[in-house]
Amino acid sequence: LGVYGPLLRTWGERLGARGADADDLVQDVLAVVVRRFPEFVHPEKPGAFRGWLRAIAANCARDFWRSRRRVPVAPGGTDFGEYLARLEDPADPLAREWDREHDRAVTRHLLDRIRAEFEPATWELFCRFVIDGQPADAVARAAGTTPNAVYIAKSRVLARLREEAAGLVW
């Protein structure tokens, strides 16, 4: 399931799938992705893959609930069909929320993969500055180092993150 399983499960649960139903929906989405991936042509536009994945997830959710002859209530009590249509519209705030969550999930996954390559002190500086959003001066003071060391830690981790993300379909 890797990076996408938890993201898809979270969204499946928002779409009313629980327990084994949520697992089934995740499997349905991933099966379609695997089956149709050879057809995916990346237009070299950022976010193309996540939009494609979002559309597959919405279609699978529609099929999933149709096959069970149930229409769940969408989050906030809204119409389920309207909710899925909003999810498929890249300009809708709901679709943008999906995109943000997708990007966070992929980034977290990549950071987990590279973490062991850094000294704990470097990782701590990076996390406090980049992830937690603390000012470089405050991070440096708390760690007993200089703001320049904080910027160097950020630069090193982000360079490695970019390298790890190269070739990844976004």
Short mmCIF file of N, CA and C in Angstrom, two decimals:
data_model
loop_
_atom_site.label_atom_id
_atom_site.label_comp_id
_atom_site.label_asym_id
_atom_site.label_seq_id
_atom_site.Cartn_x
_atom_site.Cartn_y
_atom_site.Cartn_z
N LEU A 1 0.82 -1.20 0.00
CA LEU A 1 0.00 0.00 0.00
C LEU A 1 0.86 1.26 0.00
N GLY A 2 2.04 1.16 0.60
CA GLY A 2 3.00 2.25 0.54
C GLY A 2 2.43 3.61 0.86
N VAL A 3 2.73 4.53 0.01
CA VAL A 3 2.37 5.92 0.23
C VAL A 3 0.87 6.19 0.03
N TYR A 4 0.25 5.48 -0.90
CA TYR A 4 -1.12 5.83 -1.27
C TYR A 4 -2.20 5.15 -0.43
N GLY A 5 -1.90 4.00 0.15
CA GLY A 5 -2.91 3.29 0.93
C GLY A 5 -3.51 4.12 2.04
N PRO A 6 -2.69 4.70 2.92
CA PRO A 6 -3.27 5.50 4.01
C PRO A 6 -4.07 6.71 3.51
N LEU A 7 -3.58 7.36 2.48
CA LEU A 7 -4.31 8.51 1.92
C LEU A 7 -5.68 8.07 1.39
N LEU A 8 -5.69 6.99 0.62
CA LEU A 8 -6.94 6.50 0.04
C LEU A 8 -7.90 6.00 1.13
N ARG A 9 -7.35 5.39 2.16
CA ARG A 9 -8.21 4.91 3.25
C ARG A 9 -8.87 6.09 3.97
N THR A 10 -8.10 7.13 4.23
CA THR A 10 -8.67 8.32 4.88
C THR A 10 -9.82 8.89 4.05
N TRP A 11 -9.59 9.00 2.74
CA TRP A 11 -10.65 9.53 1.89
C TRP A 11 -11.82 8.55 1.77
N GLY A 12 -11.53 7.26 1.75
CA GLY A 12 -12.61 6.27 1.71
C GLY A 12 -13.49 6.37 2.94
N GLU A 13 -12.86 6.58 4.08
CA GLU A 13 -13.64 6.74 5.32
C GLU A 13 -14.49 8.00 5.27
N ARG A 14 -13.96 9.05 4.68
CA ARG A 14 -14.77 10.27 4.52
C ARG A 14 -15.95 10.04 3.60
N LEU A 15 -15.80 9.05 2.73
CA LEU A 15 -16.89 8.72 1.80
C LEU A 15 -17.79 7.63 2.35
N GLY A 16 -17.67 7.36 3.64
CA GLY A 16 -18.60 6.45 4.29
C GLY A 16 -18.16 5.01 4.39
N ALA A 17 -17.01 4.65 3.88
CA ALA A 17 -16.53 3.27 3.97
C ALA A 17 -15.83 3.06 5.30
N ARG A 18 -16.16 1.99 5.98
CA ARG A 18 -15.56 1.68 7.28
C ARG A 18 -15.02 0.26 7.26
N GLY A 19 -13.99 0.02 8.07
CA GLY A 19 -13.47 -1.33 8.25
C GLY A 19 -13.13 -2.02 6.94
N ALA A 20 -13.71 -3.21 6.76
CA ALA A 20 -13.44 -4.01 5.56
C ALA A 20 -13.90 -3.28 4.30
N ASP A 21 -14.97 -2.49 4.39
CA ASP A 21 -15.42 -1.72 3.21
C ASP A 21 -14.34 -0.73 2.78
N ALA A 22 -13.71 -0.08 3.76
CA ALA A 22 -12.65 0.88 3.43
C ALA A 22 -11.47 0.15 2.79
N ASP A 23 -11.13 -1.02 3.33
CA ASP A 23 -10.05 -1.81 2.74
C ASP A 23 -10.39 -2.20 1.30
N ASP A 24 -11.63 -2.61 1.09
CA ASP A 24 -12.07 -3.00 -0.27
C ASP A 24 -11.99 -1.82 -1.24
N LEU A 25 -12.41 -0.66 -0.78
CA LEU A 25 -12.37 0.52 -1.65
C LEU A 25 -10.93 0.88 -2.00
N VAL A 26 -10.03 0.83 -1.04
CA VAL A 26 -8.62 1.10 -1.31
C VAL A 26 -8.09 0.11 -2.34
N GLN A 27 -8.40 -1.16 -2.16
CA GLN A 27 -7.96 -2.19 -3.11
C GLN A 27 -8.53 -1.94 -4.50
N ASP A 28 -9.79 -1.53 -4.57
CA ASP A 28 -10.41 -1.24 -5.87
C ASP A 28 -9.66 -0.11 -6.58
N VAL A 29 -9.37 0.96 -5.84
CA VAL A 29 -8.66 2.10 -6.43
C VAL A 29 -7.28 1.68 -6.90
N LEU A 30 -6.54 0.99 -6.04
CA LEU A 30 -5.18 0.59 -6.40
C LEU A 30 -5.17 -0.39 -7.57
N ALA A 31 -6.18 -1.26 -7.64
CA ALA A 31 -6.26 -2.20 -8.77
C ALA A 31 -6.47 -1.46 -10.09
N VAL A 32 -7.32 -0.43 -10.06
CA VAL A 32 -7.53 0.37 -11.27
C VAL A 32 -6.26 1.12 -11.64
N VAL A 33 -5.58 1.67 -10.66
CA VAL A 33 -4.34 2.41 -10.91
C VAL A 33 -3.32 1.48 -11.57
N VAL A 34 -3.14 0.29 -11.02
CA VAL A 34 -2.17 -0.65 -11.57
C VAL A 34 -2.57 -1.07 -12.98
N ARG A 35 -3.84 -1.36 -13.17
CA ARG A 35 -4.33 -1.80 -14.49
C ARG A 35 -4.22 -0.70 -15.55
N ARG A 36 -4.51 0.54 -15.15
CA ARG A 36 -4.55 1.63 -16.13
C ARG A 36 -3.28 2.46 -16.20
N PHE A 37 -2.32 2.20 -15.31
CA PHE A 37 -1.11 3.01 -15.30
C PHE A 37 -0.39 3.04 -16.64
N PRO A 38 -0.32 1.92 -17.37
CA PRO A 38 0.35 1.98 -18.68
C PRO A 38 -0.30 2.99 -19.64
N GLU A 39 -1.57 3.30 -19.42
CA GLU A 39 -2.27 4.27 -20.28
C GLU A 39 -2.02 5.71 -19.85
N PHE A 40 -1.54 5.88 -18.62
CA PHE A 40 -1.34 7.24 -18.11
C PHE A 40 -0.19 7.90 -18.84
N VAL A 41 -0.48 9.04 -19.43
CA VAL A 41 0.54 9.83 -20.12
C VAL A 41 0.67 11.12 -19.34
N HIS A 42 1.82 11.32 -18.73
CA HIS A 42 2.02 12.51 -17.91
C HIS A 42 2.22 13.71 -18.83
N PRO A 43 1.37 14.72 -18.71
CA PRO A 43 1.47 15.90 -19.57
C PRO A 43 2.55 16.89 -19.12
N GLU A 44 3.43 16.46 -18.20
CA GLU A 44 4.50 17.33 -17.68
C GLU A 44 3.93 18.56 -16.98
N LYS A 45 2.77 18.40 -16.42
CA LYS A 45 2.12 19.47 -15.68
C LYS A 45 2.07 19.03 -14.22
N PRO A 46 2.56 19.84 -13.29
CA PRO A 46 2.54 19.43 -11.88
C PRO A 46 1.13 19.04 -11.43
N GLY A 47 1.06 17.95 -10.72
CA GLY A 47 -0.22 17.51 -10.17
C GLY A 47 -1.03 16.62 -11.09
N ALA A 48 -0.52 16.29 -12.25
CA ALA A 48 -1.29 15.48 -13.19
C ALA A 48 -1.61 14.11 -12.61
N PHE A 49 -0.63 13.47 -11.99
CA PHE A 49 -0.88 12.14 -11.44
C PHE A 49 -1.88 12.20 -10.29
N ARG A 50 -1.71 13.16 -9.38
CA ARG A 50 -2.63 13.21 -8.25
C ARG A 50 -4.05 13.51 -8.73
N GLY A 51 -4.21 14.31 -9.78
CA GLY A 51 -5.54 14.55 -10.34
C GLY A 51 -6.12 13.29 -10.95
N TRP A 52 -5.28 12.54 -11.63
CA TRP A 52 -5.70 11.26 -12.22
C TRP A 52 -6.11 10.30 -11.12
N LEU A 53 -5.31 10.23 -10.06
CA LEU A 53 -5.63 9.36 -8.93
C LEU A 53 -6.93 9.80 -8.26
N ARG A 54 -7.12 11.10 -8.10
CA ARG A 54 -8.33 11.64 -7.48
C ARG A 54 -9.56 11.24 -8.29
N ALA A 55 -9.47 11.33 -9.62
CA ALA A 55 -10.60 10.96 -10.48
C ALA A 55 -10.89 9.46 -10.38
N ILE A 56 -9.85 8.65 -10.34
CA ILE A 56 -10.05 7.21 -10.18
C ILE A 56 -10.72 6.91 -8.84
N ALA A 57 -10.26 7.57 -7.79
CA ALA A 57 -10.84 7.35 -6.46
C ALA A 57 -12.32 7.72 -6.45
N ALA A 58 -12.67 8.83 -7.06
CA ALA A 58 -14.08 9.25 -7.10
C ALA A 58 -14.92 8.24 -7.89
N ASN A 59 -14.41 7.80 -9.03
CA ASN A 59 -15.15 6.82 -9.84
C ASN A 59 -15.30 5.49 -9.11
N CYS A 60 -14.23 5.06 -8.45
CA CYS A 60 -14.30 3.81 -7.69
C CYS A 60 -15.29 3.93 -6.54
N ALA A 61 -15.33 5.08 -5.88
CA ALA A 61 -16.29 5.27 -4.79
C ALA A 61 -17.72 5.19 -5.33
N ARG A 62 -17.95 5.82 -6.48
CA ARG A 62 -19.28 5.75 -7.10
C ARG A 62 -19.66 4.30 -7.38
N ASP A 63 -18.74 3.56 -8.02
CA ASP A 63 -19.00 2.15 -8.36
C ASP A 63 -19.15 1.30 -7.11
N PHE A 64 -18.34 1.58 -6.12
CA PHE A 64 -18.35 0.83 -4.87
C PHE A 64 -19.73 0.91 -4.22
N TRP A 65 -20.24 2.13 -4.07
CA TRP A 65 -21.53 2.28 -3.39
C TRP A 65 -22.68 1.83 -4.28
N ARG A 66 -22.55 2.00 -5.58
CA ARG A 66 -23.58 1.52 -6.50
C ARG A 66 -23.70 0.00 -6.40
N SER A 67 -22.57 -0.69 -6.33
CA SER A 67 -22.59 -2.16 -6.25
C SER A 67 -23.22 -2.65 -4.95
N ARG A 68 -23.20 -1.82 -3.94
CA ARG A 68 -23.81 -2.20 -2.65
C ARG A 68 -25.24 -1.67 -2.53
N ARG A 69 -25.69 -1.03 -3.58
CA ARG A 69 -27.05 -0.48 -3.65
C ARG A 69 -27.36 0.44 -2.46
N ARG A 70 -26.34 1.24 -2.13
CA ARG A 70 -26.49 2.22 -1.06
C ARG A 70 -25.90 3.53 -1.52
N VAL A 71 -26.45 4.59 -1.02
CA VAL A 71 -25.88 5.92 -1.26
C VAL A 71 -25.58 6.51 0.10
N PRO A 72 -24.30 6.58 0.46
CA PRO A 72 -23.97 7.13 1.78
C PRO A 72 -24.19 8.64 1.82
N VAL A 73 -24.26 9.14 3.01
CA VAL A 73 -24.33 10.59 3.19
C VAL A 73 -22.89 11.09 3.17
N ALA A 74 -22.63 12.06 2.35
CA ALA A 74 -21.29 12.62 2.24
C ALA A 74 -20.99 13.46 3.48
N PRO A 75 -19.71 13.73 3.73
CA PRO A 75 -19.36 14.57 4.88
C PRO A 75 -20.15 15.87 4.90
N GLY A 76 -20.58 16.26 6.07
CA GLY A 76 -21.35 17.48 6.21
C GLY A 76 -22.81 17.31 5.82
N GLY A 77 -23.22 16.04 5.54
CA GLY A 77 -24.61 15.76 5.19
C GLY A 77 -24.98 16.15 3.77
N THR A 78 -23.98 16.40 2.93
CA THR A 78 -24.26 16.82 1.56
C THR A 78 -24.60 15.63 0.68
N ASP A 79 -25.10 15.92 -0.50
CA ASP A 79 -25.43 14.89 -1.49
C ASP A 79 -24.14 14.19 -1.94
N PHE A 80 -24.18 12.86 -1.93
CA PHE A 80 -22.99 12.07 -2.24
C PHE A 80 -22.50 12.30 -3.67
N GLY A 81 -23.42 12.33 -4.61
CA GLY A 81 -23.04 12.56 -6.02
C GLY A 81 -22.41 13.93 -6.21
N GLU A 82 -22.98 14.92 -5.55
CA GLU A 82 -22.43 16.28 -5.64
C GLU A 82 -21.04 16.33 -5.01
N TYR A 83 -20.87 15.64 -3.91
CA TYR A 83 -19.59 15.59 -3.22
C TYR A 83 -18.52 15.00 -4.14
N LEU A 84 -18.84 13.89 -4.82
CA LEU A 84 -17.87 13.27 -5.73
C LEU A 84 -17.59 14.17 -6.93
N ALA A 85 -18.60 14.86 -7.42
CA ALA A 85 -18.38 15.79 -8.53
C ALA A 85 -17.43 16.91 -8.11
N ARG A 86 -17.58 17.38 -6.89
CA ARG A 86 -16.68 18.42 -6.37
C ARG A 86 -15.25 17.88 -6.27
N LEU A 87 -15.13 16.62 -5.84
CA LEU A 87 -13.82 16.00 -5.72
C LEU A 87 -13.13 15.91 -7.08
N GLU A 88 -13.91 15.72 -8.13
CA GLU A 88 -13.34 15.59 -9.47
C GLU A 88 -13.03 16.93 -10.13
N ASP A 89 -13.57 18.02 -9.62
CA ASP A 89 -13.35 19.35 -10.19
C ASP A 89 -12.08 19.95 -9.60
N PRO A 90 -10.99 20.06 -10.41
CA PRO A 90 -9.72 20.54 -9.86
C PRO A 90 -9.79 21.94 -9.25
N ALA A 91 -10.78 22.72 -9.61
CA ALA A 91 -10.88 24.07 -9.08
C ALA A 91 -11.64 24.13 -7.75
N ASP A 92 -12.29 23.05 -7.38
CA ASP A 92 -13.09 23.03 -6.16
C ASP A 92 -12.19 22.94 -4.92
N PRO A 93 -12.54 23.62 -3.84
CA PRO A 93 -11.74 23.53 -2.62
C PRO A 93 -11.56 22.10 -2.10
N LEU A 94 -12.55 21.25 -2.31
CA LEU A 94 -12.44 19.87 -1.87
C LEU A 94 -11.33 19.15 -2.64
N ALA A 95 -11.24 19.36 -3.94
CA ALA A 95 -10.18 18.76 -4.75
C ALA A 95 -8.83 19.33 -4.34
N ARG A 96 -8.78 20.60 -4.04
CA ARG A 96 -7.51 21.20 -3.60
C ARG A 96 -7.07 20.63 -2.25
N GLU A 97 -8.06 20.33 -1.39
CA GLU A 97 -7.74 19.69 -0.11
C GLU A 97 -7.15 18.31 -0.35
N TRP A 98 -7.74 17.55 -1.27
CA TRP A 98 -7.20 16.24 -1.65
C TRP A 98 -5.75 16.42 -2.11
N ASP A 99 -5.51 17.40 -2.97
CA ASP A 99 -4.17 17.63 -3.51
C ASP A 99 -3.17 17.94 -2.40
N ARG A 100 -3.56 18.77 -1.45
CA ARG A 100 -2.67 19.10 -0.33
C ARG A 100 -2.37 17.84 0.50
N GLU A 101 -3.40 17.06 0.78
CA GLU A 101 -3.20 15.84 1.56
C GLU A 101 -2.33 14.85 0.80
N HIS A 102 -2.54 14.75 -0.50
CA HIS A 102 -1.71 13.88 -1.33
C HIS A 102 -0.25 14.30 -1.23
N ASP A 103 0.00 15.59 -1.41
CA ASP A 103 1.37 16.08 -1.39
C ASP A 103 2.02 15.87 -0.03
N ARG A 104 1.25 16.08 1.05
CA ARG A 104 1.79 15.84 2.38
C ARG A 104 2.12 14.36 2.58
N ALA A 105 1.24 13.47 2.11
CA ALA A 105 1.47 12.03 2.26
C ALA A 105 2.71 11.59 1.50
N VAL A 106 2.86 12.07 0.28
CA VAL A 106 4.03 11.70 -0.52
C VAL A 106 5.30 12.26 0.13
N THR A 107 5.24 13.50 0.58
CA THR A 107 6.41 14.11 1.20
C THR A 107 6.80 13.38 2.48
N ARG A 108 5.81 13.05 3.32
CA ARG A 108 6.09 12.29 4.55
C ARG A 108 6.75 10.95 4.22
N HIS A 109 6.23 10.29 3.20
CA HIS A 109 6.78 8.99 2.79
C HIS A 109 8.24 9.15 2.36
N LEU A 110 8.51 10.15 1.55
CA LEU A 110 9.87 10.37 1.08
C LEU A 110 10.80 10.76 2.23
N LEU A 111 10.33 11.61 3.13
CA LEU A 111 11.15 11.99 4.27
C LEU A 111 11.47 10.78 5.15
N ASP A 112 10.50 9.90 5.33
CA ASP A 112 10.75 8.69 6.10
C ASP A 112 11.84 7.84 5.45
N ARG A 113 11.84 7.81 4.12
CA ARG A 113 12.83 7.01 3.40
C ARG A 113 14.25 7.56 3.54
N ILE A 114 14.40 8.88 3.67
CA ILE A 114 15.75 9.45 3.69
C ILE A 114 16.25 9.80 5.10
N ARG A 115 15.40 9.74 6.06
CA ARG A 115 15.74 10.19 7.42
C ARG A 115 17.03 9.55 7.96
N ALA A 116 17.20 8.26 7.77
CA ALA A 116 18.35 7.55 8.32
C ALA A 116 19.68 8.02 7.72
N GLU A 117 19.63 8.76 6.63
CA GLU A 117 20.85 9.24 5.98
C GLU A 117 21.45 10.47 6.66
N PHE A 118 20.74 11.01 7.64
CA PHE A 118 21.18 12.25 8.29
C PHE A 118 21.45 12.04 9.76
N GLU A 119 22.38 12.81 10.26
CA GLU A 119 22.65 12.82 11.69
C GLU A 119 21.39 13.33 12.41
N PRO A 120 21.11 12.81 13.61
CA PRO A 120 19.93 13.26 14.34
C PRO A 120 19.88 14.78 14.52
N ALA A 121 21.03 15.41 14.76
CA ALA A 121 21.05 16.87 14.97
C ALA A 121 20.63 17.60 13.70
N THR A 122 21.11 17.15 12.56
CA THR A 122 20.75 17.77 11.28
C THR A 122 19.25 17.61 11.04
N TRP A 123 18.76 16.41 11.30
CA TRP A 123 17.32 16.13 11.08
C TRP A 123 16.46 17.00 11.99
N GLU A 124 16.89 17.14 13.24
CA GLU A 124 16.15 17.95 14.20
C GLU A 124 16.09 19.42 13.76
N LEU A 125 17.21 19.96 13.31
CA LEU A 125 17.22 21.35 12.81
C LEU A 125 16.27 21.50 11.64
N PHE A 126 16.34 20.56 10.71
CA PHE A 126 15.46 20.61 9.54
C PHE A 126 14.00 20.57 9.96
N CYS A 127 13.64 19.62 10.81
CA CYS A 127 12.24 19.47 11.20
C CYS A 127 11.70 20.70 11.93
N ARG A 128 12.48 21.20 12.85
CA ARG A 128 12.01 22.38 13.59
C ARG A 128 11.83 23.58 12.67
N PHE A 129 12.73 23.73 11.73
CA PHE A 129 12.69 24.90 10.84
C PHE A 129 11.67 24.71 9.71
N VAL A 130 11.73 23.60 9.02
CA VAL A 130 10.89 23.41 7.83
C VAL A 130 9.52 22.84 8.18
N ILE A 131 9.49 21.78 8.95
CA ILE A 131 8.22 21.12 9.25
C ILE A 131 7.41 21.91 10.28
N ASP A 132 8.08 22.30 11.36
CA ASP A 132 7.37 23.00 12.43
C ASP A 132 7.22 24.50 12.17
N GLY A 133 8.02 25.03 11.25
CA GLY A 133 7.91 26.44 10.89
C GLY A 133 8.49 27.40 11.91
N GLN A 134 9.39 26.93 12.76
CA GLN A 134 10.01 27.81 13.75
C GLN A 134 11.05 28.70 13.06
N PRO A 135 11.24 29.92 13.55
CA PRO A 135 12.26 30.80 12.97
C PRO A 135 13.66 30.21 13.13
N ALA A 136 14.50 30.44 12.16
CA ALA A 136 15.87 29.90 12.17
C ALA A 136 16.62 30.34 13.43
N ASP A 137 16.45 31.57 13.84
CA ASP A 137 17.14 32.06 15.04
C ASP A 137 16.73 31.27 16.28
N ALA A 138 15.42 31.01 16.41
CA ALA A 138 14.91 30.27 17.57
C ALA A 138 15.40 28.82 17.54
N VAL A 139 15.40 28.21 16.38
CA VAL A 139 15.89 26.83 16.25
C VAL A 139 17.36 26.77 16.62
N ALA A 140 18.13 27.70 16.10
CA ALA A 140 19.57 27.74 16.37
C ALA A 140 19.84 27.92 17.86
N ARG A 141 19.13 28.86 18.49
CA ARG A 141 19.32 29.10 19.93
C ARG A 141 19.02 27.84 20.74
N ALA A 142 17.89 27.19 20.43
CA ALA A 142 17.49 25.99 21.17
C ALA A 142 18.49 24.84 20.98
N ALA A 143 19.11 24.78 19.82
CA ALA A 143 20.06 23.70 19.53
C ALA A 143 21.50 24.07 19.87
N GLY A 144 21.72 25.31 20.27
CA GLY A 144 23.07 25.75 20.59
C GLY A 144 23.97 25.84 19.37
N THR A 145 23.41 26.32 18.29
CA THR A 145 24.17 26.44 17.05
C THR A 145 23.85 27.78 16.40
N THR A 146 24.23 27.93 15.16
CA THR A 146 24.01 29.20 14.46
C THR A 146 22.85 29.08 13.47
N PRO A 147 22.24 30.22 13.13
CA PRO A 147 21.20 30.18 12.10
C PRO A 147 21.74 29.61 10.77
N ASN A 148 23.01 29.87 10.49
CA ASN A 148 23.60 29.34 9.26
C ASN A 148 23.56 27.81 9.25
N ALA A 149 23.81 27.19 10.41
CA ALA A 149 23.74 25.73 10.51
C ALA A 149 22.32 25.24 10.23
N VAL A 150 21.33 26.01 10.64
CA VAL A 150 19.93 25.65 10.38
C VAL A 150 19.66 25.69 8.87
N TYR A 151 20.13 26.74 8.22
CA TYR A 151 19.94 26.87 6.77
C TYR A 151 20.68 25.77 6.00
N ILE A 152 21.84 25.40 6.49
CA ILE A 152 22.61 24.32 5.85
C ILE A 152 21.87 22.99 6.00
N ALA A 153 21.33 22.73 7.18
CA ALA A 153 20.56 21.49 7.41
C ALA A 153 19.36 21.45 6.47
N LYS A 154 18.66 22.57 6.38
CA LYS A 154 17.51 22.64 5.48
C LYS A 154 17.93 22.34 4.05
N SER A 155 18.99 22.97 3.61
CA SER A 155 19.47 22.80 2.24
C SER A 155 19.85 21.36 1.96
N ARG A 156 20.56 20.73 2.88
CA ARG A 156 21.01 19.36 2.67
C ARG A 156 19.84 18.39 2.59
N VAL A 157 18.89 18.52 3.50
CA VAL A 157 17.75 17.60 3.51
C VAL A 157 16.87 17.83 2.28
N LEU A 158 16.61 19.09 1.95
CA LEU A 158 15.77 19.35 0.77
C LEU A 158 16.43 18.89 -0.52
N ALA A 159 17.74 19.03 -0.61
CA ALA A 159 18.45 18.55 -1.81
C ALA A 159 18.28 17.04 -1.94
N ARG A 160 18.42 16.34 -0.83
CA ARG A 160 18.27 14.88 -0.87
C ARG A 160 16.82 14.49 -1.13
N LEU A 161 15.88 15.26 -0.59
CA LEU A 161 14.46 15.01 -0.84
C LEU A 161 14.13 15.17 -2.33
N ARG A 162 14.65 16.24 -2.94
CA ARG A 162 14.43 16.44 -4.38
C ARG A 162 15.00 15.27 -5.19
N GLU A 163 16.17 14.83 -4.77
CA GLU A 163 16.81 13.70 -5.44
C GLU A 163 15.96 12.44 -5.31
N GLU A 164 15.43 12.20 -4.14
CA GLU A 164 14.58 11.02 -3.89
C GLU A 164 13.27 11.12 -4.68
N ALA A 165 12.77 12.34 -4.84
CA ALA A 165 11.50 12.53 -5.54
C ALA A 165 11.66 12.53 -7.06
N ALA A 166 12.88 12.69 -7.55
CA ALA A 166 13.10 12.70 -9.00
C ALA A 166 12.64 11.38 -9.58
N GLY A 167 11.89 11.44 -10.62
CA GLY A 167 11.41 10.23 -11.26
C GLY A 167 10.10 9.72 -10.67
N LEU A 168 9.69 10.30 -9.55
CA LEU A 168 8.42 9.92 -8.96
C LEU A 168 7.31 10.62 -9.75
N VAL A 169 6.26 9.90 -10.05
CA VAL A 169 5.15 10.49 -10.80
C VAL A 169 4.27 11.27 -9.85
N TRP A 170 4.16 12.58 -10.05
CA TRP A 170 3.31 13.45 -9.24
C TRP A 170 2.20 13.89 -10.10
#
